[in-house]
XYZ file of C-alpha atoms in Angstrom:
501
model
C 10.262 -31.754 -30.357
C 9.560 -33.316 -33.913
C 9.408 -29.601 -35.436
C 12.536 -28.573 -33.637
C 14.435 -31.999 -34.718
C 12.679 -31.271 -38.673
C 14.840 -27.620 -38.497
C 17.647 -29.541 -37.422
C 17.485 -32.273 -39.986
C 17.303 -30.008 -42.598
C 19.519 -26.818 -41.900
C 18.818 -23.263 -42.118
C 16.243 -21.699 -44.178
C 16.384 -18.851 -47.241
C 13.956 -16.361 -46.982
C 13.730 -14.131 -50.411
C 13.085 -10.464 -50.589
C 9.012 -11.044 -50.552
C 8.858 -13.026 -47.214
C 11.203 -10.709 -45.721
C 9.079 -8.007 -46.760
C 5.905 -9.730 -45.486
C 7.927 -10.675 -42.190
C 8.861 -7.337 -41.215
C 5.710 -5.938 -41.956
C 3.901 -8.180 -39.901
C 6.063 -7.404 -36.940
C 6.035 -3.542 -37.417
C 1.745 -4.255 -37.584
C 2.071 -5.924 -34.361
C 3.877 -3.089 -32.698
C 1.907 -0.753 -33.923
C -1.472 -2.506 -33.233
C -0.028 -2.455 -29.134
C 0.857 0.959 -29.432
C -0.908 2.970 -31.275
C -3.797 3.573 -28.880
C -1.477 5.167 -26.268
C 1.466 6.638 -28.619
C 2.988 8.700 -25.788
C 3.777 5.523 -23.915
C 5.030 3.706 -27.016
C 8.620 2.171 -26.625
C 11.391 3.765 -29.436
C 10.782 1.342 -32.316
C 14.578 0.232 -32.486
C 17.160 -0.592 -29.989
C 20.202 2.493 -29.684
C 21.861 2.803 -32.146
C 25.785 1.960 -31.332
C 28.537 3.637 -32.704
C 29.795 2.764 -36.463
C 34.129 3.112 -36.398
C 34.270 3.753 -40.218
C 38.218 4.202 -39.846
C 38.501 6.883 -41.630
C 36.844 5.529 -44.928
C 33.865 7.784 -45.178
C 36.446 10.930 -45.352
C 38.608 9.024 -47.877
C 35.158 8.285 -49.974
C 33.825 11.549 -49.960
C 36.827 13.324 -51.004
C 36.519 11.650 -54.141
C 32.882 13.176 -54.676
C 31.797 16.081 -56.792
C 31.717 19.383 -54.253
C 27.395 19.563 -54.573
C 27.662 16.135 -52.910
C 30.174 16.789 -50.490
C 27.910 19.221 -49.386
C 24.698 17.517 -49.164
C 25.843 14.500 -47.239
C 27.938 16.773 -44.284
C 24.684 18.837 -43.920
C 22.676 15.835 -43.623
C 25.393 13.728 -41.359
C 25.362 17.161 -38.971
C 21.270 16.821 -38.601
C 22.220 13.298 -38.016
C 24.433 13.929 -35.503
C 21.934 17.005 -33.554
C 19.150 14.910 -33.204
C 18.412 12.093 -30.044
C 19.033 8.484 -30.539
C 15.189 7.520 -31.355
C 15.353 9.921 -33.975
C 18.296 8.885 -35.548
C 16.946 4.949 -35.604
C 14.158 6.550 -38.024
C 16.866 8.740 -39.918
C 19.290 5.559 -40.466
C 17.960 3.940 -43.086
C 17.328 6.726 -45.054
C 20.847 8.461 -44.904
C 22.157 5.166 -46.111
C 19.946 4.747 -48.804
C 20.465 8.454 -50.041
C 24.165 8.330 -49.913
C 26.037 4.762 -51.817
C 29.171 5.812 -50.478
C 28.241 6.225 -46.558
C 26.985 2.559 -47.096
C 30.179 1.533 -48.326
C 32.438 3.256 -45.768
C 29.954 1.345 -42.579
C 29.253 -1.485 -44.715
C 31.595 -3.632 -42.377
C 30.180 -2.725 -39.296
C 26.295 -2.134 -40.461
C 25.368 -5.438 -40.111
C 26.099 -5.656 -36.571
C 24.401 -2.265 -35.905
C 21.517 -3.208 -37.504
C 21.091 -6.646 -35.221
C 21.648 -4.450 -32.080
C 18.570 -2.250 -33.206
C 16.486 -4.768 -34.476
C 17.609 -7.859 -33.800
C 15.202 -8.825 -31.237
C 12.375 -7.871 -33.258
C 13.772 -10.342 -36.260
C 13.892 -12.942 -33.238
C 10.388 -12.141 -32.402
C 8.938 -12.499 -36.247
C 10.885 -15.282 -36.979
C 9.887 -17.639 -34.023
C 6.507 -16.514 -34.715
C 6.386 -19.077 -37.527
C 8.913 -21.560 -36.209
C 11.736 -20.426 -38.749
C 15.300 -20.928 -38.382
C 17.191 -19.076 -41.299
C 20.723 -18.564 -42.138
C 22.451 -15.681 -41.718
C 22.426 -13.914 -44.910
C 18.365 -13.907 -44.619
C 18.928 -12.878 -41.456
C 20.755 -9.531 -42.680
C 18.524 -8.728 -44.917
C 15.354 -8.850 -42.514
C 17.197 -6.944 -40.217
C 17.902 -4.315 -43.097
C 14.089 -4.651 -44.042
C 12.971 -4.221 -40.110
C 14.667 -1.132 -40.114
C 13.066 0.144 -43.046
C 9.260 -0.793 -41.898
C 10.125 -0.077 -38.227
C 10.680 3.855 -38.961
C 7.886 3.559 -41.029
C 5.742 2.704 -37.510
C 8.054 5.847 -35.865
C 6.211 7.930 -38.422
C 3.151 6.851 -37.459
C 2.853 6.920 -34.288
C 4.377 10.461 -34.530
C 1.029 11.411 -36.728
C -1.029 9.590 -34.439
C 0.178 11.590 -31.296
C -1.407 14.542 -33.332
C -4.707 12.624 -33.694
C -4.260 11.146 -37.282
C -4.779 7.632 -37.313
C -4.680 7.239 -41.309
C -3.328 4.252 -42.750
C 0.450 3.462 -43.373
C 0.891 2.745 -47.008
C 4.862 0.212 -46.434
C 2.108 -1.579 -44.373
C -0.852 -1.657 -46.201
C 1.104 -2.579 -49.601
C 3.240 -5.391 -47.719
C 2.253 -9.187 -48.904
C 1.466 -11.767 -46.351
C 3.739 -14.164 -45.519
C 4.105 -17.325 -47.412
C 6.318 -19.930 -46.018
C 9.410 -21.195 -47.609
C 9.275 -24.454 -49.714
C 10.743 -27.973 -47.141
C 14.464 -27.946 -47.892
C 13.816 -31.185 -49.942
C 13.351 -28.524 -53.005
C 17.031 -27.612 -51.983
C 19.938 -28.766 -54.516
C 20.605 -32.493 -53.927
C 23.768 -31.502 -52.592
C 22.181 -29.349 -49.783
C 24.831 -26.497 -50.660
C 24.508 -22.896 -50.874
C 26.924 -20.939 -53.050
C 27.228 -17.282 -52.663
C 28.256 -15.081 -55.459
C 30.895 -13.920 -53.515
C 32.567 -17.630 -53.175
C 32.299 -17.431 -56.987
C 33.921 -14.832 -57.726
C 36.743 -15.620 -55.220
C 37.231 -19.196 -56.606
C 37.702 -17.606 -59.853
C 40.254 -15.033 -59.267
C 41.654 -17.957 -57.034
C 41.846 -20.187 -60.561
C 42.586 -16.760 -62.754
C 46.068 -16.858 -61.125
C 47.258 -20.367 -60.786
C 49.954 -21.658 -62.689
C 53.160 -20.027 -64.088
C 52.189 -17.455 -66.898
C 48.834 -17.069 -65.599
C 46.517 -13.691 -66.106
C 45.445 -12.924 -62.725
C 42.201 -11.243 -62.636
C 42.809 -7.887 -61.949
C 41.876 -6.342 -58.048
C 39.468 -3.518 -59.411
C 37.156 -6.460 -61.851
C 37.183 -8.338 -58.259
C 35.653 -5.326 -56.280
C 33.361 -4.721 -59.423
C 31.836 -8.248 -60.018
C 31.724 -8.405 -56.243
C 29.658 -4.589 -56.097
C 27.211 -5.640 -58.730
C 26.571 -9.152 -56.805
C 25.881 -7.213 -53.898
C 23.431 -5.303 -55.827
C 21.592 -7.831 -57.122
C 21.759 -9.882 -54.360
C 20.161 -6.802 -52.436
C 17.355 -6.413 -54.368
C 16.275 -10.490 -55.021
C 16.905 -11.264 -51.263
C 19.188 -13.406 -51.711
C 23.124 -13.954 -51.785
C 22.521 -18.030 -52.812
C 23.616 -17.886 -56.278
C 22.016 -21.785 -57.046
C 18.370 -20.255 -56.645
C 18.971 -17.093 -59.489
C 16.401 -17.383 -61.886
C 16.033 -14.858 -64.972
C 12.981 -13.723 -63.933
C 14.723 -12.061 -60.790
C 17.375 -10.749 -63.420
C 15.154 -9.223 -65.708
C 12.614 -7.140 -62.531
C 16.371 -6.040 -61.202
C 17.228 -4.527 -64.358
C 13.663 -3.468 -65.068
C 13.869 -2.077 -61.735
C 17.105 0.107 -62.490
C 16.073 1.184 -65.683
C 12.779 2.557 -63.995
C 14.410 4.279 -60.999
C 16.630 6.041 -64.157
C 19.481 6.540 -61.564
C 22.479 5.010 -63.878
C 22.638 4.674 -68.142
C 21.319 2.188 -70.200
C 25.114 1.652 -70.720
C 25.911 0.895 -67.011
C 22.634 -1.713 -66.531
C 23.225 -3.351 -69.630
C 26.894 -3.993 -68.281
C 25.927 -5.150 -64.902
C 23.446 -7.539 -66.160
C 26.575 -8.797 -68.489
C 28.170 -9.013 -64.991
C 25.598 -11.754 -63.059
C 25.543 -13.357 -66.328
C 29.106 -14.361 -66.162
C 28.936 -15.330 -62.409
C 26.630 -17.724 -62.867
C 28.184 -18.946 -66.052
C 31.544 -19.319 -63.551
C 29.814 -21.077 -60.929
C 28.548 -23.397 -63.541
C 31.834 -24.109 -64.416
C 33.742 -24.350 -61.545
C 34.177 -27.723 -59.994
C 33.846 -27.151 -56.442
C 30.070 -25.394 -57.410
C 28.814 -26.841 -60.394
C 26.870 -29.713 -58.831
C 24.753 -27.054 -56.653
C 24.989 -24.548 -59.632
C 22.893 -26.960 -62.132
C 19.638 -25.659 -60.898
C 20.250 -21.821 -61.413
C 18.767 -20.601 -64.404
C 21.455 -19.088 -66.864
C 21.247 -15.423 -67.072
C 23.769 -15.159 -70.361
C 21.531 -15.135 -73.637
C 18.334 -15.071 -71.367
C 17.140 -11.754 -70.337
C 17.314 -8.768 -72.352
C 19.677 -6.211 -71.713
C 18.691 -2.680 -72.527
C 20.117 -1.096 -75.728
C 22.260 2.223 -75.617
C 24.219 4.494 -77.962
C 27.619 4.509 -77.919
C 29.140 7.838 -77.194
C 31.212 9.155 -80.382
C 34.848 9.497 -80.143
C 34.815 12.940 -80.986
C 32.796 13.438 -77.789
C 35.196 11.838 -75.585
C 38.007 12.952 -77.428
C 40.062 16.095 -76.492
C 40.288 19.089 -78.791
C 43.592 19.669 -79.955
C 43.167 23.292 -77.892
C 42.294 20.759 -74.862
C 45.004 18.766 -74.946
C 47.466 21.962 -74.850
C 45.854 23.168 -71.774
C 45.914 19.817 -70.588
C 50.348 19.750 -71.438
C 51.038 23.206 -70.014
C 49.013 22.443 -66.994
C 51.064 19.483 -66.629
C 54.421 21.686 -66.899
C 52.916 22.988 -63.788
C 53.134 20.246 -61.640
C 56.488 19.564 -60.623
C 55.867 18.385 -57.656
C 53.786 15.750 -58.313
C 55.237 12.999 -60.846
C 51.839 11.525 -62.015
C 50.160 14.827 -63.013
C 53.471 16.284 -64.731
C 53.608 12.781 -66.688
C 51.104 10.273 -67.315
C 49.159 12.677 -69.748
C 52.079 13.153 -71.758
C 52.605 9.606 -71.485
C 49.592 8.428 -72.862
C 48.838 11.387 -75.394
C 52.225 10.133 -77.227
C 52.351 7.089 -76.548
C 48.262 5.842 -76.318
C 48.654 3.439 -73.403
C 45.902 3.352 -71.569
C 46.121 5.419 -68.331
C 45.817 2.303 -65.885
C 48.970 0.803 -68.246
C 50.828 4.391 -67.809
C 49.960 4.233 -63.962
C 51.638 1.017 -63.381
C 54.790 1.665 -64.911
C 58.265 0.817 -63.294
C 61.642 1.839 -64.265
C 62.966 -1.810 -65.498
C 60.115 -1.171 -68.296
C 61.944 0.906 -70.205
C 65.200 -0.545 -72.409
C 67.406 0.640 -75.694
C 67.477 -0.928 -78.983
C 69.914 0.726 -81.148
C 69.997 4.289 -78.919
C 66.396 4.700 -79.336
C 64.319 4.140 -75.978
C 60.957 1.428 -75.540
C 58.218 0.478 -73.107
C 58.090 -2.575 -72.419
C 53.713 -2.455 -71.447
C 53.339 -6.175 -69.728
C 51.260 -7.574 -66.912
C 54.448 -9.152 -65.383
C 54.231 -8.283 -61.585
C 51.202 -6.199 -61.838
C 47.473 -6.126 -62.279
C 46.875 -8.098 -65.540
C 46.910 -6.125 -69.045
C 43.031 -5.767 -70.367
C 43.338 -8.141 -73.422
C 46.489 -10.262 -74.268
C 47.297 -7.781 -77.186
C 47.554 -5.146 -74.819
C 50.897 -6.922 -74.277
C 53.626 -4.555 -76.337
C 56.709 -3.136 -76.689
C 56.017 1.249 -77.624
C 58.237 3.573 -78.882
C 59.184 6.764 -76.675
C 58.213 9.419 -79.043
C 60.978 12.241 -79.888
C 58.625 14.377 -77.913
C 58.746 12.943 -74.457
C 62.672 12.701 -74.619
C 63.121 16.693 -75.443
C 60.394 17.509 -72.264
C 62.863 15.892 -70.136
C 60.857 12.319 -69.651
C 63.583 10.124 -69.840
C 65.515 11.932 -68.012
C 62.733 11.799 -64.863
C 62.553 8.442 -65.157
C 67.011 7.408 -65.329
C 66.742 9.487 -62.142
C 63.954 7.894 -60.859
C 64.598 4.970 -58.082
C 63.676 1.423 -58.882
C 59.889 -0.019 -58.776
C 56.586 1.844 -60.342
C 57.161 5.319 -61.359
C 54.027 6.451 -60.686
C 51.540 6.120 -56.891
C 48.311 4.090 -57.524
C 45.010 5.534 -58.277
C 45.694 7.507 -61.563
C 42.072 7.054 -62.558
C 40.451 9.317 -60.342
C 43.395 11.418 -59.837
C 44.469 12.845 -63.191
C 39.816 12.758 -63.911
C 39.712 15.387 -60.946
C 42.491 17.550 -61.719
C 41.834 17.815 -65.517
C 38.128 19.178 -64.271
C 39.751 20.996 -61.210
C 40.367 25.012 -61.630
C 44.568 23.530 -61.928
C 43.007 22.830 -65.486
C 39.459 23.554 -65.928
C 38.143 21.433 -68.783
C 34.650 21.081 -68.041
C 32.689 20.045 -71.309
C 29.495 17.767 -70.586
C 30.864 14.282 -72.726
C 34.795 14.348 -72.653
C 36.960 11.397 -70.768
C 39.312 12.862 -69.025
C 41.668 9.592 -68.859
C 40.570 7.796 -72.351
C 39.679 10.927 -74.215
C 43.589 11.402 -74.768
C 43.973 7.871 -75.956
C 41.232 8.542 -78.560
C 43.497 11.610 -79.352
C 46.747 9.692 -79.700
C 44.561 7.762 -82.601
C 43.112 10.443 -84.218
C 47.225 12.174 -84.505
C 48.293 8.605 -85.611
C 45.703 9.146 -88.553
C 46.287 12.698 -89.474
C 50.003 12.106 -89.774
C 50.064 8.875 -91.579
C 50.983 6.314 -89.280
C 50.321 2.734 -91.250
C 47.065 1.568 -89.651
C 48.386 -1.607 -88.758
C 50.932 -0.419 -86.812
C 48.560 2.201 -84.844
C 46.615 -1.349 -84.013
C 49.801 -2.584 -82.481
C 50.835 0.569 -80.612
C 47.518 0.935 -78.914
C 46.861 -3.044 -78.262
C 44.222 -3.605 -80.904
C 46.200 -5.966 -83.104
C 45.786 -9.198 -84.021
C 47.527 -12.172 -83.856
C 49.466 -11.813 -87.031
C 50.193 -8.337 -86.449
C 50.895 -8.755 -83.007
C 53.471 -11.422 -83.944
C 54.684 -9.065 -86.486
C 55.743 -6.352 -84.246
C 56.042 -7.809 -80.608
C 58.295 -10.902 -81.583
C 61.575 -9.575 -82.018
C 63.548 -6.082 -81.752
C 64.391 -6.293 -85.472
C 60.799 -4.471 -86.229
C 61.202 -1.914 -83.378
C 63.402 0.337 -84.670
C 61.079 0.737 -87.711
C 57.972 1.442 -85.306
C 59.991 3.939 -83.693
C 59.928 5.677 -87.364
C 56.867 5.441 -87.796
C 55.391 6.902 -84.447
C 57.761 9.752 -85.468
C 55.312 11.000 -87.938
C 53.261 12.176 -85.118
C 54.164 15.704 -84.889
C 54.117 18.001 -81.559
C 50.824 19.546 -80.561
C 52.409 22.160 -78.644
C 55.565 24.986 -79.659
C 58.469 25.113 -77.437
C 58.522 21.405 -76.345
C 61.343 20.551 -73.956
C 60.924 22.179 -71.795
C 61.283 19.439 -68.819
């Protein structure tokens, strides 16, 4: 009774990723220990696996994947699907840890699957040692049974052909080590998960008239790379981070050499600035104090920038790009936005969210108004701005488009991925190794501004790199406007016959 009242007193229990490892091990030992001497009578290792509703997610993801992909994951989801249910417990884990985005499109319903097949066996290792542990722990030694459990599937399979060799995810498993008494806990007994962070700040981001909400997409990506990391430490509780765990997670990236230098230096960046929120933010700080601070403490791997004129489009590019365009009269984003942002160099997420009420006259000559006023917030708050429409868009038949167009954005969401997978589709066909298909015509629009003159502090302006001064300059009254309308004017036409709309 006093051991049972002692896990009441003091709450659930975190386990981290080494005593879940050691847990499941010793379970799947156990099992295997009963079994292995009669491995034709040996129970499956997990319970049935139940159906996943994905909703229709997994088609929507893998549309958006290169073809060789596509391919691979439907000829491994059809061996999936032809095999019986105790073979699919031992192919689980491994389809989901082959393919990101199948664990994204069952990610809401994996958890439960997992506790139907191995739930009892978490049950059975954790009362073992008299733990009661909260639920996150709980998910990830479910995730981890599942793991060591086909492990003991693959064993028992070579020792029904008379090989009784060792199993190395056993052998190389630590012993279990108990957690530290809660006493060790914060004083305030509280457990913050990165999540709650990163929800209390977008929650703060967009409080208050004028405010600069945080936008959706930098929600979904501080909340993947939590995920991550919280994966591979064992642990959602963002009080117990220490840099150690920081520094083997990137270590551990950089060695499996799956993503750039460029992408782990950035995530790291990422938990840095969770923590440094949850530090900050009153409702967390007080359980925050005693996680270590990631910023200036671990270090990030270096990397080498990619040079514009990689990125960049060729001016032969950029013409394919336009007549492809012409082309595609049925759909309004791919006949536009990359004539939008080669002549105007907005960036193509500024371009996507455009709406009709953007655009006003000063003196006959038509602006963009490029603001974060009703949409997802602008990327800096010099990206605020007021562009000219060049000549060139007017004689193609732009303005036109858009009088005609009905009220609200101009263009559907998701202009990222869309216009990236046309310019590479056979509707276009640009395929060189280093070129952005979204910022390379950006990097374009620059490169015309400085071939034809433009004053470089008004290129700054147009393309939201200004200062304050020069921001004030230009973006303070229409008096300047007409002027920057001159000046983009320089820029002459990259392709011969323009207007044709």
């Amino acid at each position: 009774m006093e051991a049972w009242q002692g896990l009441l007193d003091t709450g659930p229990q975190h386990l981290n990723h080494k005593q879940i490892v050691a847990l499941a091990a010793e379970r799947a030992r156990a099992f295997l220990a009963a079994h292995e001497a009669d491995p034709f009578d040996a129970p499956p290792v997990a319970g049935p696996v139940p159906p996943i509703e994905d909703n229709g997610r997994l088609a929507k993801i893998v549309a958006t994947l290169p073809a060789s992909e596509q391919r691979a994951i439907v000829a491994d989801l059809v061996r999936y699907l032809s095999v019986g249910e105790d073979e699919q417990a031992a192919l689980t884990f491994g389809l989901l840890e082959a393919y990101p985005a199948l664990r994204l499109a069952v990610a809401p319903d994996l958890a439960d699957a997992l506790e139907a097949m191995h739930g009892e066996q978490s049950d059975e290792a954790l009362v073992a040692h008299g733990l009661h542990v909260n639920a996150e722990s709980r998910r990830f030694l479910n995730l981890q049974m599942s793991q060591t459990m086909g492990a003991v599937e693959r064993a028992l399979e070579e020792r029904r052909a008379g090989h009784y060799t060792p199993v190395p995810e056993l052998e190389s498993a630590p012993p279990f080590i108990p957690p530290p008494p809660k006493p060790d806990q914060p004083a305030s007994g509280k457990e913050v998960t990165f999540e709650a962070i990163i929800d209390a700040q977008a929650t703060k981001r967009k409080a208050g008239q004028g405010s600069k909400p945080m936008p959706d997409k930098s929600v979904k990506k501080y909340k993947r790379i939590a995920e991550a990391f919280a994966a591979h430490r064992g642990s959602t509780n963002a009080t117990t981070v220490t840099v150690a765990e920081a520094e083997a997670w990137l270590d551990a990236m950089q060695g499996a050499a799956e993503v750039s230098n460029r992408t782990i230096h950035d995530m790291g960046v990422a938990i840095g600035t969770i923590v440094n929120w949850g530090k900050k933010q009153r409702d967390h700080r007080e359980a925050m104090a005693q996680a270590e601070t990631i910023s200036g403490g671990v270090e990030l791997p270096s990397y080498v920038e990619k040079p514009s004129d990689q990125t960049a489009y060729t001016l032969e590019e950029a013409r394919k790009v336009l007549l492809a365009a012409r082309r595609e009269a049925e759909d309004p984003s791919k006949r536009w936005l990359p004539w939008v942002c080669l002549y105007t160099g907005l960036r193509i997420s500024e371009a996507n969210t455009l709406r009709k009420s953007d655009f006003f006259k000063v003196e006959g000559l038509w602006f963009i108004k490029v603001t974060s006023a009703g949409k997802s917030s602008l990327k800096t708050a010099s990206s605020e701005r007021r562009i000219p429409v060049h000549p060139t868009l007017e004689a193609e038949g732009f303005m036109a488009w858009v009088e005609a167009a009905p009220t609200g954005q101009l263009f559907r969401d998701g202009a990222t991925s869309l216009i990236g997978r046309w310019v590479r589709s056979k509707a276009v066909g640009l395929t060189r190794s280093g070129l952005s298909p979204n910022h390379g015509l950006r990097h374009l629009f620059k490169g015309l501004c400085d071939r034809y003159g433009v004053a470089e502090d008004m290129r700054k302006y147009l393309m939201g790199h200004a200062t304050q001064d020069v921001h004030a300059k230009y973006g303070s009254s229409e008096v300047m406007l007409p002027g920057l309308a001159a000046e983009l004017g320089k820029v002459k036409a990259i392709l011969g016959g323009e207007g044709n709309g």
